[in-house]
Amino acid sequence: MTGYIERDVARSRNLRLARAKPPPRQDPLAQEVSQRHAESMRAVNLPPGRVLDLGCGTGKTPDRVCRNEQIVRLDWVPWQQAGSLDVVADAIKLPFAKACFGMVWSNLCLPWIDQLPATFAEIRRVLADGGLFSATSLGPDTLTELRVQGADPPRTLGFLDMHDLTDILGHQGFAEPVAVRENILFKYSSVSSMLDELRTFGVLAATGMARHIGHKGFVDSLRSLPGPFSITFEVIYVHCWALPARPPKGQDSWREIRFNRQ
């Protein structure tokens, strides 16, 4: 990676999370969404060039995404079990030169980011013209079953709907973003087994929900519910292309046109 990573980039402001309990290597939600994300790209003509796996976590970049291109795996938390993590950096200030990637892939990373416009602008900067940005996120219909239970349900702050995501992308230099959504249902035999697994879903830590789900008061409010129990995750898939830079506006870009009247 020598030659295209800039040297003077600060490490992530989120490195403090390294002291927190790390996510498991096998996150059932991240694995399922990653597989479906890769499948959704079968009809997409993938551009050549290096691939950035943004917010790679502890998962594996799918073979469909890797192809034979160089993969750079980036996260802002240096999880020890991340394996082939290449770069520790913040998504809002990527430590790469301009237009050095043909594709940026991101699986369930967006809910962790609190400045999406600036992050999307950075992604556009490191993408070559015509490059592909493909990402997944969770929508506001996630955990609807839990939000109707108890007096203090977990909040889904940071889970934007697909229209909001595409609007932001469109303003940051991406061509006609396409977003689709689907609901993935996780079924559990009991409330206890559901809560145990939900706490292993790394993306829920993004908005503090993992901690909330484990709160005694909320757990007690669910214990009376009969099994089996189902939980909905609204998954959003976004694909968009990096537009070429627009020519500058102003007097320097004007062209003189003369009309000869007869």
PDB file of C-alpha atoms in Angstrom, residues 81-175:
ATOM      1  CA  GLN A  81      -9.523 -10.725  16.002  1.00  0.00           C
ATOM      2  CA  ALA A  82     -10.047  -8.650  12.844  1.00  0.00           C
ATOM      3  CA  GLY A  83      -7.390 -10.780  11.165  1.00  0.00           C
ATOM      4  CA  SER A  84      -6.303  -9.044   7.988  1.00  0.00           C
ATOM      5  CA  LEU A  85      -7.139  -5.497   9.100  1.00  0.00           C
ATOM      6  CA  ASP A  86      -4.850  -3.232   7.055  1.00  0.00           C
ATOM      7  CA  VAL A  87      -5.577   0.315   8.204  1.00  0.00           C
ATOM      8  CA  VAL A  88      -6.902   1.884  11.399  1.00  0.00           C
ATOM      9  CA  ALA A  89      -8.477   5.229  10.525  1.00  0.00           C
ATOM     10  CA  ASP A  90     -11.633   7.295  10.724  1.00  0.00           C
ATOM     11  CA  ALA A  91     -14.164   7.174   7.899  1.00  0.00           C
ATOM     12  CA  ILE A  92     -14.553  10.941   8.015  1.00  0.00           C
ATOM     13  CA  LYS A  93     -10.872  11.416   7.099  1.00  0.00           C
ATOM     14  CA  LEU A  94      -9.686   8.517   4.990  1.00  0.00           C
ATOM     15  CA  PRO A  95      -5.877   8.183   4.802  1.00  0.00           C
ATOM     16  CA  PHE A  96      -5.750   7.654   1.054  1.00  0.00           C
ATOM     17  CA  ALA A  97      -4.861   9.694  -1.981  1.00  0.00           C
ATOM     18  CA  LYS A  98      -7.492  10.974  -4.371  1.00  0.00           C
ATOM     19  CA  ALA A  99      -9.068   8.516  -6.846  1.00  0.00           C
ATOM     20  CA  CYS A 100      -7.031   5.509  -5.708  1.00  0.00           C
ATOM     21  CA  PHE A 101      -9.918   2.990  -5.484  1.00  0.00           C
ATOM     22  CA  GLY A 102     -12.224   1.533  -8.088  1.00  0.00           C
ATOM     23  CA  MET A 103     -14.759   0.410  -5.499  1.00  0.00           C
ATOM     24  CA  VAL A 104     -15.698   1.053  -1.881  1.00  0.00           C
ATOM     25  CA  TRP A 105     -17.634  -1.742  -0.149  1.00  0.00           C
ATOM     26  CA  SER A 106     -19.208  -1.194   3.258  1.00  0.00           C
ATOM     27  CA  ASN A 107     -21.287  -3.677   5.238  1.00  0.00           C
ATOM     28  CA  LEU A 108     -23.389  -2.313   8.129  1.00  0.00           C
ATOM     29  CA  CYS A 109     -20.863   0.448   8.755  1.00  0.00           C
ATOM     30  CA  LEU A 110     -23.072   3.500   8.140  1.00  0.00           C
ATOM     31  CA  PRO A 111     -25.001   3.366  11.456  1.00  0.00           C
ATOM     32  CA  TRP A 112     -21.685   3.924  13.256  1.00  0.00           C
ATOM     33  CA  ILE A 113     -21.071   7.212  11.437  1.00  0.00           C
ATOM     34  CA  ASP A 114     -22.452  10.447  12.836  1.00  0.00           C
ATOM     35  CA  GLN A 115     -21.346  12.683   9.923  1.00  0.00           C
ATOM     36  CA  LEU A 116     -22.596  10.941   6.809  1.00  0.00           C
ATOM     37  CA  PRO A 117     -22.310  13.890   4.351  1.00  0.00           C
ATOM     38  CA  ALA A 118     -18.636  14.390   5.204  1.00  0.00           C
ATOM     39  CA  THR A 119     -18.002  10.646   5.051  1.00  0.00           C
ATOM     40  CA  PHE A 120     -19.679  10.300   1.660  1.00  0.00           C
ATOM     41  CA  ALA A 121     -17.610  13.224   0.396  1.00  0.00           C
ATOM     42  CA  GLU A 122     -14.464  11.403   1.525  1.00  0.00           C
ATOM     43  CA  ILE A 123     -15.584   8.203  -0.190  1.00  0.00           C
ATOM     44  CA  ARG A 124     -16.185  10.149  -3.381  1.00  0.00           C
ATOM     45  CA  ARG A 125     -12.708  11.688  -3.075  1.00  0.00           C
ATOM     46  CA  VAL A 126     -10.900   8.335  -2.890  1.00  0.00           C
ATOM     47  CA  LEU A 127     -13.013   6.796  -5.689  1.00  0.00           C
ATOM     48  CA  ALA A 128     -11.901   7.134  -9.267  1.00  0.00           C
ATOM     49  CA  ASP A 129     -14.401   8.613 -11.724  1.00  0.00           C
ATOM     50  CA  GLY A 130     -16.926   5.903 -12.507  1.00  0.00           C
ATOM     51  CA  GLY A 131     -16.042   4.013  -9.327  1.00  0.00           C
ATOM     52  CA  LEU A 132     -18.688   2.119  -7.369  1.00  0.00           C
ATOM     53  CA  PHE A 133     -19.819   2.705  -3.795  1.00  0.00           C
ATOM     54  CA  SER A 134     -21.895  -0.164  -2.447  1.00  0.00           C
ATOM     55  CA  ALA A 135     -23.114  -0.196   1.142  1.00  0.00           C
ATOM     56  CA  THR A 136     -25.672  -1.659   3.515  1.00  0.00           C
ATOM     57  CA  SER A 137     -27.348  -0.115   6.516  1.00  0.00           C
ATOM     58  CA  LEU A 138     -30.300  -0.695   8.811  1.00  0.00           C
ATOM     59  CA  GLY A 139     -33.565   1.169   8.363  1.00  0.00           C
ATOM     60  CA  PRO A 140     -35.932   2.666  10.953  1.00  0.00           C
ATOM     61  CA  ASP A 141     -38.220  -0.387  10.933  1.00  0.00           C
ATOM     62  CA  THR A 142     -35.484  -2.380  12.676  1.00  0.00           C
ATOM     63  CA  LEU A 143     -36.502  -3.882  16.040  1.00  0.00           C
ATOM     64  CA  THR A 144     -40.126  -2.853  15.670  1.00  0.00           C
ATOM     65  CA  GLU A 145     -41.151  -5.747  17.919  1.00  0.00           C
ATOM     66  CA  LEU A 146     -39.010  -4.451  20.770  1.00  0.00           C
ATOM     67  CA  ARG A 147     -40.096  -0.847  20.357  1.00  0.00           C
ATOM     68  CA  VAL A 148     -43.716  -1.720  21.103  1.00  0.00           C
ATOM     69  CA  GLN A 149     -42.781  -3.496  24.324  1.00  0.00           C
ATOM     70  CA  GLY A 150     -42.222  -1.809  27.663  1.00  0.00           C
ATOM     71  CA  ALA A 151     -42.269   1.838  28.624  1.00  0.00           C
ATOM     72  CA  ASP A 152     -38.720   2.607  27.509  1.00  0.00           C
ATOM     73  CA  PRO A 153     -38.001   0.773  24.243  1.00  0.00           C
ATOM     74  CA  PRO A 154     -34.574   0.909  22.547  1.00  0.00           C
ATOM     75  CA  ARG A 155     -34.126   3.796  20.166  1.00  0.00           C
ATOM     76  CA  THR A 156     -32.980   3.456  16.567  1.00  0.00           C
ATOM     77  CA  LEU A 157     -31.006   6.682  16.299  1.00  0.00           C
ATOM     78  CA  GLY A 158     -28.791   6.619  13.249  1.00  0.00           C
ATOM     79  CA  PHE A 159     -30.985   4.261  11.238  1.00  0.00           C
ATOM     80  CA  LEU A 160     -31.939   6.487   8.302  1.00  0.00           C
ATOM     81  CA  ASP A 161     -34.445   5.390   5.685  1.00  0.00           C
ATOM     82  CA  MET A 162     -33.258   4.716   2.154  1.00  0.00           C
ATOM     83  CA  HIS A 163     -34.617   8.009   0.782  1.00  0.00           C
ATOM     84  CA  ASP A 164     -32.539  10.026   3.243  1.00  0.00           C
ATOM     85  CA  LEU A 165     -29.417   8.020   2.359  1.00  0.00           C
ATOM     86  CA  THR A 166     -29.845   8.474  -1.398  1.00  0.00           C
ATOM     87  CA  ASP A 167     -30.523  12.207  -0.976  1.00  0.00           C
ATOM     88  CA  ILE A 168     -27.248  12.666   0.925  1.00  0.00           C
ATOM     89  CA  LEU A 169     -25.323  10.607  -1.639  1.00  0.00           C
ATOM     90  CA  GLY A 170     -26.783  12.597  -4.512  1.00  0.00           C
ATOM     91  CA  HIS A 171     -25.488  15.823  -2.969  1.00  0.00           C
ATOM     92  CA  GLN A 172     -21.978  14.394  -2.574  1.00  0.00           C
ATOM     93  CA  GLY A 173     -21.192  13.617  -6.207  1.00  0.00           C
ATOM     94  CA  PHE A 174     -22.780  10.198  -6.736  1.00  0.00           C
ATOM     95  CA  ALA A 175     -24.893   9.401  -9.780  1.00  0.00           C
TER      96      ALA A 175
END
